C-alpha cells in the first residue's frame, strides 16, 4: 500500500471534491440572500398596494 | 445555519470519506475486474442518487395531481432533471469501465439496455414539458406521464435485469461477483458513499429548484 502511493491520488481527489463542495456552499448562501431580498421586496410591494 | 444545512455537510463528509477510504482499503482480488472493483464506490452511488431523484419526482408529481399547486410541479420537474444528470454520470462512468473490462463502451446487456431505455423515458419527459406552452396543462400532462416513466424505470432497471440470467454486469443476473457476497470492508465504504451521494444529489436538487423558483416567482415555503 505504501509503495503504490494511492494516498497521493486520494488527497488530490479529496481536494477537488472539497473545492466543488465549497462552491456549492457559497452558491447556497448567495441564493439564501437573494431569496431574503426578494421576499422583502414582495412585502414592500404588498404594503404599497394597501396604502 | 447548522440547523438547516447539517445534512449537506454530512453528505460532503461521507463522500470525502468514501473517496479517500475507497482508494486506500484493500479490495478482494477478483479476475477480470481487478482494482476497478473500486468503481463500486463511485459509479453505483450515481445510480442510487438517480433513483432517489426520480422517486422524489414521482412523489411530487402525484402531489401535484392531488392539489394542482405549481410548487409541486416545479419540484417534480427539477427532480427529474437532477435525476437525469446523475443518470448520465452513471452511464458515462459505466461506459468507461466497460471499455476496459469488456472491451467495448456498450455491450448488449439487459442492465445496460434497461438503463438506456429508462433514461430515454425521462428524456421524453423533458421533451414533453418543452412542447407544451400553457403551464397548467404542461404540469398536468407531464405529471401523468411521470408516473408512467417511473413504472418503466422500475421495470427496466429493477425487474428485467434480475430476471435475465445472462447479465454481465457485476451483481446482476448470473454474475454475482460483487453485491451479494460483497466484502464486509467494502460495505463499510460503499454504504456511506451511497448515502453521501444521495445527500449531495438532494442538495443539487434544492439549489436547482430554489434558483428556478426565484426566476419564475414561485414560492417554495420551506426556505
PDB file of C-alpha atoms in Angstrom:
ATOM      1  CA  UNK A   1       0.000   0.000   0.000  1.00  0.00           C
ATOM      2  CA  UNK A   2       2.810   2.435   0.921  1.00  0.00           C
ATOM      3  CA  UNK A   3       4.719   1.859  -2.267  1.00  0.00           C
ATOM      4  CA  UNK A   4       1.930   2.299  -4.772  1.00  0.00           C
ATOM      5  CA  UNK A   5       1.251   5.839  -3.444  1.00  0.00           C
ATOM      6  CA  UNK A   6      -2.514   5.502  -3.664  1.00  0.00           C
ATOM      7  CA  UNK A   7      -2.793   8.079  -0.902  1.00  0.00           C
ATOM      8  CA  UNK A   8      -1.490  10.819  -3.196  1.00  0.00           C
ATOM      9  CA  UNK A   9      -4.383  10.239  -5.591  1.00  0.00           C
ATOM     10  CA  UNK A  10      -6.783  10.092  -2.652  1.00  0.00           C
ATOM     11  CA  UNK A  11      -5.608  13.505  -1.436  1.00  0.00           C
ATOM     12  CA  UNK A  12      -5.890  15.026  -4.923  1.00  0.00           C
ATOM     13  CA  UNK A  13      -9.424  13.735  -5.394  1.00  0.00           C
ATOM     14  CA  UNK A  14     -10.407  14.876  -1.905  1.00  0.00           C
ATOM     15  CA  UNK A  15      -9.132  18.396  -2.642  1.00  0.00           C
ATOM     16  CA  UNK A  16     -11.085  18.565  -5.900  1.00  0.00           C
ATOM     17  CA  UNK A  17     -14.269  17.380  -4.236  1.00  0.00           C
ATOM     18  CA  UNK A  18     -13.818  19.779  -1.319  1.00  0.00           C
ATOM     19  CA  UNK A  19     -13.431  22.613  -3.818  1.00  0.00           C
ATOM     20  CA  UNK A  20     -16.699  21.693  -5.505  1.00  0.00           C
ATOM     21  CA  UNK A  21     -18.433  21.401  -2.119  1.00  0.00           C
ATOM     22  CA  UNK A  22     -17.201  24.861  -1.076  1.00  0.00           C
ATOM     23  CA  UNK A  23     -18.538  26.239  -4.362  1.00  0.00           C
ATOM     24  CA  UNK A  24     -21.946  24.642  -3.693  1.00  0.00           C
ATOM     25  CA  UNK A  25     -21.930  26.066  -0.170  1.00  0.00           C
ATOM     26  CA  UNK A  26     -21.203  29.609  -1.363  1.00  0.00           C
ATOM     27  CA  UNK A  27     -23.880  29.268  -4.049  1.00  0.00           C
ATOM     28  CA  UNK A  28     -26.319  28.130  -1.372  1.00  0.00           C
ATOM     29  CA  UNK A  29     -25.599  31.174   0.800  1.00  0.00           C
ATOM     30  CA  UNK A  30     -25.883  33.533  -2.147  1.00  0.00           C
ATOM     31  CA  UNK A  31     -29.266  32.050  -3.048  1.00  0.00           C
ATOM     32  CA  UNK A  32     -30.464  32.491   0.542  1.00  0.00           C
ATOM     33  CA  UNK A  33     -29.516  36.162   0.399  1.00  0.00           C
ATOM     34  CA  UNK A  34     -31.370  36.690  -2.879  1.00  0.00           C
ATOM     35  CA  UNK A  35     -34.418  34.835  -1.533  1.00  0.00           C
ATOM     36  CA  UNK A  36     -34.467  37.107   1.505  1.00  0.00           C
ATOM     37  CA  UNK A  37     -34.178  40.191  -0.668  1.00  0.00           C
ATOM     38  CA  UNK A  38     -36.975  39.018  -2.932  1.00  0.00           C
ATOM     39  CA  UNK A  39     -39.383  38.282  -0.084  1.00  0.00           C
ATOM     40  CA  UNK A  40     -38.642  41.719   1.416  1.00  0.00           C
ATOM     41  CA  UNK A  41     -39.404  43.317  -1.948  1.00  0.00           C
ATOM     42  CA  UNK A  42     -42.643  41.378  -2.195  1.00  0.00           C
ATOM     43  CA  UNK A  43     -43.731  42.547   1.250  1.00  0.00           C
ATOM     44  CA  UNK A  44     -42.928  46.131   0.380  1.00  0.00           C
ATOM     45  CA  UNK A  45     -44.984  45.855  -2.802  1.00  0.00           C
ATOM     46  CA  UNK A  46     -47.920  44.476  -0.819  1.00  0.00           C
ATOM     47  CA  UNK A  47     -47.671  47.305   1.691  1.00  0.00           C
ATOM     48  CA  UNK A  48     -47.623  49.890  -1.087  1.00  0.00           C
ATOM     49  CA  UNK A  49     -50.659  48.314  -2.718  1.00  0.00           C
ATOM     50  CA  UNK A  50     -52.602  48.507   0.535  1.00  0.00           C
ATOM     51  CA  UNK A  51     -51.841  52.196   1.014  1.00  0.00           C
TER      52      UNK A  51
ATOM     53  CA  UNK B   1     -27.248  27.583   9.529  1.00  0.00           C
ATOM     54  CA  UNK B   2     -26.184  24.254  11.095  1.00  0.00           C
ATOM     55  CA  UNK B   3     -29.834  23.514  11.812  1.00  0.00           C
ATOM     56  CA  UNK B   4     -30.865  23.652   8.159  1.00  0.00           C
ATOM     57  CA  UNK B   5     -27.618  22.627   6.479  1.00  0.00           C
ATOM     58  CA  UNK B   6     -26.357  19.722   8.595  1.00  0.00           C
ATOM     59  CA  UNK B   7     -27.362  17.105   6.026  1.00  0.00           C
ATOM     60  CA  UNK B   8     -25.368  18.907   3.331  1.00  0.00           C
ATOM     61  CA  UNK B   9     -22.248  18.810   5.489  1.00  0.00           C
ATOM     62  CA  UNK B  10     -22.943  15.167   6.308  1.00  0.00           C
ATOM     63  CA  UNK B  11     -23.170  14.404   2.581  1.00  0.00           C
ATOM     64  CA  UNK B  12     -19.861  16.149   1.865  1.00  0.00           C
ATOM     65  CA  UNK B  13     -18.209  14.342   4.761  1.00  0.00           C
ATOM     66  CA  UNK B  14     -19.467  10.905   3.692  1.00  0.00           C
ATOM     67  CA  UNK B  15     -18.391  11.406   0.067  1.00  0.00           C
ATOM     68  CA  UNK B  16     -14.963  12.653   1.177  1.00  0.00           C
ATOM     69  CA  UNK B  17     -14.625   9.583   3.375  1.00  0.00           C
ATOM     70  CA  UNK B  18     -15.622   7.300   0.501  1.00  0.00           C
ATOM     71  CA  UNK B  19     -13.157   8.945  -1.902  1.00  0.00           C
ATOM     72  CA  UNK B  20     -10.249   8.525   0.481  1.00  0.00           C
ATOM     73  CA  UNK B  21     -11.128   5.155   2.033  1.00  0.00           C
ATOM     74  CA  UNK B  22     -12.297   3.817  -1.334  1.00  0.00           C
ATOM     75  CA  UNK B  23      -8.789   4.218  -2.716  1.00  0.00           C
ATOM     76  CA  UNK B  24      -6.898   3.112   0.369  1.00  0.00           C
ATOM     77  CA  UNK B  25      -8.643  -0.074   1.554  1.00  0.00           C
ATOM     78  CA  UNK B  26      -7.556  -3.493   0.398  1.00  0.00           C
ATOM     79  CA  UNK B  27     -10.064  -4.983  -2.008  1.00  0.00           C
ATOM     80  CA  UNK B  28     -10.598  -8.666  -2.793  1.00  0.00           C
ATOM     81  CA  UNK B  29      -8.600  -9.803  -5.801  1.00  0.00           C
ATOM     82  CA  UNK B  30     -11.121 -10.838  -8.450  1.00  0.00           C
ATOM     83  CA  UNK B  31     -10.425 -11.957 -12.007  1.00  0.00           C
ATOM     84  CA  UNK B  32     -11.109  -9.558 -14.922  1.00  0.00           C
ATOM     85  CA  UNK B  33     -12.205  -6.559 -12.851  1.00  0.00           C
ATOM     86  CA  UNK B  34      -9.141  -6.379 -10.555  1.00  0.00           C
ATOM     87  CA  UNK B  35      -8.755  -2.932  -8.944  1.00  0.00           C
ATOM     88  CA  UNK B  36     -11.678  -1.496 -10.926  1.00  0.00           C
ATOM     89  CA  UNK B  37     -13.900  -3.064  -8.274  1.00  0.00           C
ATOM     90  CA  UNK B  38     -13.298   0.268  -6.530  1.00  0.00           C
ATOM     91  CA  UNK B  39     -15.651   1.817  -9.077  1.00  0.00           C
ATOM     92  CA  UNK B  40     -18.410   0.379  -6.904  1.00  0.00           C
ATOM     93  CA  UNK B  41     -17.832   3.349  -4.561  1.00  0.00           C
ATOM     94  CA  UNK B  42     -18.108   5.956  -7.311  1.00  0.00           C
ATOM     95  CA  UNK B  43     -20.239   4.593 -10.160  1.00  0.00           C
ATOM     96  CA  UNK B  44     -23.021   2.807  -8.272  1.00  0.00           C
ATOM     97  CA  UNK B  45     -23.911   5.778  -5.979  1.00  0.00           C
ATOM     98  CA  UNK B  46     -24.689   7.771  -9.149  1.00  0.00           C
ATOM     99  CA  UNK B  47     -27.493   5.329  -9.924  1.00  0.00           C
ATOM    100  CA  UNK B  48     -28.659   5.264  -6.320  1.00  0.00           C
ATOM    101  CA  UNK B  49     -28.972   9.025  -6.284  1.00  0.00           C
ATOM    102  CA  UNK B  50     -30.704   8.938  -9.668  1.00  0.00           C
ATOM    103  CA  UNK B  51     -33.265   6.547  -8.191  1.00  0.00           C
ATOM    104  CA  UNK B  52     -33.868   8.852  -5.237  1.00  0.00           C
ATOM    105  CA  UNK B  53     -34.219  11.896  -7.501  1.00  0.00           C
ATOM    106  CA  UNK B  54     -36.677  10.183  -9.823  1.00  0.00           C
ATOM    107  CA  UNK B  55     -38.574   8.825  -6.807  1.00  0.00           C
ATOM    108  CA  UNK B  56     -38.818  12.388  -5.463  1.00  0.00           C
ATOM    109  CA  UNK B  57     -40.023  13.460  -8.877  1.00  0.00           C
ATOM    110  CA  UNK B  58     -42.761  10.819  -8.782  1.00  0.00           C
ATOM    111  CA  UNK B  59     -43.872  11.820  -5.273  1.00  0.00           C
ATOM    112  CA  UNK B  60     -44.189  15.478  -6.242  1.00  0.00           C
ATOM    113  CA  UNK B  61     -45.973  14.641  -9.492  1.00  0.00           C
ATOM    114  CA  UNK B  62     -48.562  12.706  -7.507  1.00  0.00           C
ATOM    115  CA  UNK B  63     -48.774  15.600  -5.073  1.00  0.00           C
ATOM    116  CA  UNK B  64     -49.298  17.977  -7.966  1.00  0.00           C
ATOM    117  CA  UNK B  65     -52.169  15.860  -9.277  1.00  0.00           C
ATOM    118  CA  UNK B  66     -53.820  15.891  -5.872  1.00  0.00           C
ATOM    119  CA  UNK B  67     -53.612  19.632  -5.276  1.00  0.00           C
ATOM    120  CA  UNK B  68     -52.580  21.377  -8.533  1.00  0.00           C
ATOM    121  CA  UNK B  69     -50.009  23.579  -6.820  1.00  0.00           C
ATOM    122  CA  UNK B  70     -47.332  24.934  -9.174  1.00  0.00           C
ATOM    123  CA  UNK B  71     -44.740  24.485  -6.432  1.00  0.00           C
ATOM    124  CA  UNK B  72     -45.095  20.694  -6.652  1.00  0.00           C
ATOM    125  CA  UNK B  73     -44.747  20.769 -10.440  1.00  0.00           C
ATOM    126  CA  UNK B  74     -41.548  22.804 -10.134  1.00  0.00           C
ATOM    127  CA  UNK B  75     -40.023  20.350  -7.665  1.00  0.00           C
ATOM    128  CA  UNK B  76     -41.108  17.331  -9.738  1.00  0.00           C
ATOM    129  CA  UNK B  77     -39.524  18.625 -12.938  1.00  0.00           C
ATOM    130  CA  UNK B  78     -36.395  19.764 -11.111  1.00  0.00           C
ATOM    131  CA  UNK B  79     -36.008  16.319  -9.578  1.00  0.00           C
ATOM    132  CA  UNK B  80     -36.405  14.676 -12.989  1.00  0.00           C
ATOM    133  CA  UNK B  81     -33.659  16.945 -14.349  1.00  0.00           C
ATOM    134  CA  UNK B  82     -31.327  16.221 -11.445  1.00  0.00           C
ATOM    135  CA  UNK B  83     -32.088  12.510 -11.808  1.00  0.00           C
ATOM    136  CA  UNK B  84     -31.201  12.635 -15.492  1.00  0.00           C
ATOM    137  CA  UNK B  85     -27.955  14.405 -14.587  1.00  0.00           C
ATOM    138  CA  UNK B  86     -26.966  11.744 -12.066  1.00  0.00           C
ATOM    139  CA  UNK B  87     -28.025   9.008 -14.510  1.00  0.00           C
ATOM    140  CA  UNK B  88     -25.847  10.495 -17.251  1.00  0.00           C
ATOM    141  CA  UNK B  89     -22.879  10.431 -14.887  1.00  0.00           C
ATOM    142  CA  UNK B  90     -23.735   6.802 -14.132  1.00  0.00           C
ATOM    143  CA  UNK B  91     -23.882   5.945 -17.825  1.00  0.00           C
ATOM    144  CA  UNK B  92     -20.609   7.724 -18.627  1.00  0.00           C
ATOM    145  CA  UNK B  93     -18.669   6.192 -15.742  1.00  0.00           C
ATOM    146  CA  UNK B  94     -20.126   2.787 -16.560  1.00  0.00           C
ATOM    147  CA  UNK B  95     -19.127   3.109 -20.217  1.00  0.00           C
ATOM    148  CA  UNK B  96     -15.538   3.967 -19.351  1.00  0.00           C
ATOM    149  CA  UNK B  97     -15.380   0.957 -17.061  1.00  0.00           C
ATOM    150  CA  UNK B  98     -16.989  -1.327 -19.676  1.00  0.00           C
ATOM    151  CA  UNK B  99     -14.428  -0.239 -22.264  1.00  0.00           C
ATOM    152  CA  UNK B 100     -11.579  -1.556 -20.101  1.00  0.00           C
ATOM    153  CA  UNK B 101     -13.392  -4.566 -18.669  1.00  0.00           C
ATOM    154  CA  UNK B 102     -15.456  -5.940 -21.527  1.00  0.00           C
ATOM    155  CA  UNK B 103     -13.549  -4.243 -24.345  1.00  0.00           C
ATOM    156  CA  UNK B 104     -16.366  -2.037 -25.586  1.00  0.00           C
ATOM    157  CA  UNK B 105     -18.160   1.125 -24.478  1.00  0.00           C
ATOM    158  CA  UNK B 106     -21.525  -0.520 -24.914  1.00  0.00           C
ATOM    159  CA  UNK B 107     -22.449  -4.176 -24.759  1.00  0.00           C
ATOM    160  CA  UNK B 108     -25.808  -5.717 -25.447  1.00  0.00           C
ATOM    161  CA  UNK B 109     -26.608  -6.414 -21.833  1.00  0.00           C
ATOM    162  CA  UNK B 110     -30.028  -6.318 -20.095  1.00  0.00           C
ATOM    163  CA  UNK B 111     -28.703  -3.997 -17.398  1.00  0.00           C
ATOM    164  CA  UNK B 112     -27.194  -1.515 -19.856  1.00  0.00           C
ATOM    165  CA  UNK B 113     -30.119  -1.537 -22.254  1.00  0.00           C
ATOM    166  CA  UNK B 114     -32.543  -1.190 -19.358  1.00  0.00           C
ATOM    167  CA  UNK B 115     -30.650   1.867 -18.140  1.00  0.00           C
ATOM    168  CA  UNK B 116     -30.689   3.355 -21.642  1.00  0.00           C
ATOM    169  CA  UNK B 117     -34.433   2.771 -22.119  1.00  0.00           C
ATOM    170  CA  UNK B 118     -35.362   4.313 -18.778  1.00  0.00           C
ATOM    171  CA  UNK B 119     -33.120   7.320 -19.418  1.00  0.00           C
ATOM    172  CA  UNK B 120     -34.913   7.725 -22.770  1.00  0.00           C
ATOM    173  CA  UNK B 121     -38.250   7.667 -20.941  1.00  0.00           C
ATOM    174  CA  UNK B 122     -37.113  10.606 -18.815  1.00  0.00           C
ATOM    175  CA  UNK B 123     -35.620  12.442 -21.781  1.00  0.00           C
ATOM    176  CA  UNK B 124     -39.094  12.110 -23.306  1.00  0.00           C
ATOM    177  CA  UNK B 125     -40.448  13.721 -20.137  1.00  0.00           C
ATOM    178  CA  UNK B 126     -38.178  16.725 -20.688  1.00  0.00           C
ATOM    179  CA  UNK B 127     -39.179  16.940 -24.371  1.00  0.00           C
ATOM    180  CA  UNK B 128     -42.860  16.636 -23.444  1.00  0.00           C
ATOM    181  CA  UNK B 129     -42.559  19.522 -20.997  1.00  0.00           C
ATOM    182  CA  UNK B 130     -40.774  21.628 -23.567  1.00  0.00           C
ATOM    183  CA  UNK B 131     -43.528  21.098 -26.109  1.00  0.00           C
ATOM    184  CA  UNK B 132     -46.439  22.494 -24.055  1.00  0.00           C
ATOM    185  CA  UNK B 133     -46.667  26.271 -23.603  1.00  0.00           C
ATOM    186  CA  UNK B 134     -49.609  26.518 -21.247  1.00  0.00           C
ATOM    187  CA  UNK B 135     -48.171  25.993 -17.765  1.00  0.00           C
ATOM    188  CA  UNK B 136     -51.141  24.298 -16.019  1.00  0.00           C
ATOM    189  CA  UNK B 137     -51.606  21.892 -18.916  1.00  0.00           C
ATOM    190  CA  UNK B 138     -47.848  21.199 -19.044  1.00  0.00           C
ATOM    191  CA  UNK B 139     -47.828  20.444 -15.330  1.00  0.00           C
ATOM    192  CA  UNK B 140     -50.818  18.103 -15.504  1.00  0.00           C
ATOM    193  CA  UNK B 141     -49.801  16.123 -18.595  1.00  0.00           C
ATOM    194  CA  UNK B 142     -46.179  15.764 -17.534  1.00  0.00           C
ATOM    195  CA  UNK B 143     -47.218  14.659 -14.032  1.00  0.00           C
ATOM    196  CA  UNK B 144     -49.315  11.860 -15.512  1.00  0.00           C
ATOM    197  CA  UNK B 145     -46.506  10.885 -17.874  1.00  0.00           C
ATOM    198  CA  UNK B 146     -44.040  10.924 -14.973  1.00  0.00           C
ATOM    199  CA  UNK B 147     -45.959   8.135 -13.219  1.00  0.00           C
ATOM    200  CA  UNK B 148     -45.664   6.062 -16.382  1.00  0.00           C
ATOM    201  CA  UNK B 149     -41.957   6.872 -16.738  1.00  0.00           C
ATOM    202  CA  UNK B 150     -41.252   5.736 -13.191  1.00  0.00           C
ATOM    203  CA  UNK B 151     -43.010   2.439 -13.903  1.00  0.00           C
ATOM    204  CA  UNK B 152     -40.728   1.978 -16.912  1.00  0.00           C
ATOM    205  CA  UNK B 153     -37.710   2.756 -14.725  1.00  0.00           C
ATOM    206  CA  UNK B 154     -38.698   0.164 -12.119  1.00  0.00           C
ATOM    207  CA  UNK B 155     -39.380  -2.475 -14.761  1.00  0.00           C
ATOM    208  CA  UNK B 156     -36.288  -1.857 -16.881  1.00  0.00           C
ATOM    209  CA  UNK B 157     -33.762  -1.276 -14.102  1.00  0.00           C
ATOM    210  CA  UNK B 158     -35.277  -3.125 -11.174  1.00  0.00           C
ATOM    211  CA  UNK B 159     -37.058  -6.158 -12.580  1.00  0.00           C
ATOM    212  CA  UNK B 160     -35.851  -7.212 -16.041  1.00  0.00           C
ATOM    213  CA  UNK B 161     -32.072  -7.320 -15.312  1.00  0.00           C
ATOM    214  CA  UNK B 162     -32.754  -9.561 -12.331  1.00  0.00           C
ATOM    215  CA  UNK B 163     -34.957 -11.890 -14.355  1.00  0.00           C
ATOM    216  CA  UNK B 164     -32.407 -12.197 -17.140  1.00  0.00           C
ATOM    217  CA  UNK B 165     -29.794 -14.722 -16.145  1.00  0.00           C
ATOM    218  CA  UNK B 166     -27.255 -13.611 -18.701  1.00  0.00           C
ATOM    219  CA  UNK B 167     -26.226 -10.175 -17.479  1.00  0.00           C
ATOM    220  CA  UNK B 168     -22.507  -9.473 -17.471  1.00  0.00           C
ATOM    221  CA  UNK B 169     -22.961  -6.594 -15.054  1.00  0.00           C
ATOM    222  CA  UNK B 170     -21.499  -7.315 -11.598  1.00  0.00           C
ATOM    223  CA  UNK B 171     -24.177  -8.100  -9.048  1.00  0.00           C
ATOM    224  CA  UNK B 172     -26.821  -8.798 -11.674  1.00  0.00           C
ATOM    225  CA  UNK B 173     -28.253 -11.950 -13.250  1.00  0.00           C
ATOM    226  CA  UNK B 174     -25.928 -14.917 -13.138  1.00  0.00           C
ATOM    227  CA  UNK B 175     -22.944 -12.741 -12.279  1.00  0.00           C
ATOM    228  CA  UNK B 176     -22.722 -12.405  -8.514  1.00  0.00           C
ATOM    229  CA  UNK B 177     -19.110 -11.381  -8.245  1.00  0.00           C
ATOM    230  CA  UNK B 178     -19.851  -8.328  -6.103  1.00  0.00           C
ATOM    231  CA  UNK B 179     -23.072  -7.202  -4.411  1.00  0.00           C
ATOM    232  CA  UNK B 180     -24.329 -10.441  -2.891  1.00  0.00           C
ATOM    233  CA  UNK B 181     -21.096 -11.635  -1.379  1.00  0.00           C
ATOM    234  CA  UNK B 182     -19.758  -8.128  -1.027  1.00  0.00           C
ATOM    235  CA  UNK B 183     -16.688  -7.940   1.148  1.00  0.00           C
ATOM    236  CA  UNK B 184     -17.567  -6.504   4.627  1.00  0.00           C
ATOM    237  CA  UNK B 185     -14.734  -3.975   4.413  1.00  0.00           C
ATOM    238  CA  UNK B 186     -16.079  -2.757   1.073  1.00  0.00           C
ATOM    239  CA  UNK B 187     -19.554  -2.439   2.556  1.00  0.00           C
ATOM    240  CA  UNK B 188     -18.085  -0.033   5.137  1.00  0.00           C
ATOM    241  CA  UNK B 189     -17.157   2.288   2.286  1.00  0.00           C
ATOM    242  CA  UNK B 190     -19.972   1.557  -0.143  1.00  0.00           C
ATOM    243  CA  UNK B 191     -22.937   2.387   2.111  1.00  0.00           C
ATOM    244  CA  UNK B 192     -21.536   5.741   3.299  1.00  0.00           C
ATOM    245  CA  UNK B 193     -20.668   6.545  -0.336  1.00  0.00           C
ATOM    246  CA  UNK B 194     -24.233   5.820  -1.462  1.00  0.00           C
ATOM    247  CA  UNK B 195     -25.804   7.850   1.361  1.00  0.00           C
ATOM    248  CA  UNK B 196     -23.329  10.701   0.836  1.00  0.00           C
ATOM    249  CA  UNK B 197     -24.016  10.975  -2.889  1.00  0.00           C
ATOM    250  CA  UNK B 198     -27.776  10.788  -2.332  1.00  0.00           C
ATOM    251  CA  UNK B 199     -27.488  13.736   0.083  1.00  0.00           C
ATOM    252  CA  UNK B 200     -25.338  15.648  -2.428  1.00  0.00           C
ATOM    253  CA  UNK B 201     -27.967  14.972  -5.114  1.00  0.00           C
ATOM    254  CA  UNK B 202     -30.686  16.376  -2.844  1.00  0.00           C
ATOM    255  CA  UNK B 203     -28.506  19.427  -2.279  1.00  0.00           C
ATOM    256  CA  UNK B 204     -28.107  19.931  -6.040  1.00  0.00           C
ATOM    257  CA  UNK B 205     -31.868  19.479  -6.424  1.00  0.00           C
ATOM    258  CA  UNK B 206     -32.588  22.075  -3.759  1.00  0.00           C
ATOM    259  CA  UNK B 207     -30.220  24.636  -5.315  1.00  0.00           C
ATOM    260  CA  UNK B 208     -31.677  23.972  -8.772  1.00  0.00           C
ATOM    261  CA  UNK B 209     -35.243  24.393  -7.570  1.00  0.00           C
ATOM    262  CA  UNK B 210     -34.538  27.491  -5.485  1.00  0.00           C
ATOM    263  CA  UNK B 211     -32.932  29.167  -8.477  1.00  0.00           C
ATOM    264  CA  UNK B 212     -35.869  28.294 -10.715  1.00  0.00           C
ATOM    265  CA  UNK B 213     -38.383  29.371  -8.065  1.00  0.00           C
ATOM    266  CA  UNK B 214     -36.692  32.774  -7.871  1.00  0.00           C
ATOM    267  CA  UNK B 215     -36.781  33.175 -11.646  1.00  0.00           C
ATOM    268  CA  UNK B 216     -40.374  32.010 -12.027  1.00  0.00           C
ATOM    269  CA  UNK B 217     -41.663  33.773  -8.917  1.00  0.00           C
ATOM    270  CA  UNK B 218     -42.953  30.544  -7.363  1.00  0.00           C
ATOM    271  CA  UNK B 219     -42.814  30.368  -3.578  1.00  0.00           C
ATOM    272  CA  UNK B 220     -41.157  27.318  -2.017  1.00  0.00           C
ATOM    273  CA  UNK B 221     -42.270  27.684   1.589  1.00  0.00           C
ATOM    274  CA  UNK B 222     -39.617  25.555   3.260  1.00  0.00           C
ATOM    275  CA  UNK B 223     -36.855  28.132   2.898  1.00  0.00           C
TER     276      UNK B 223
END
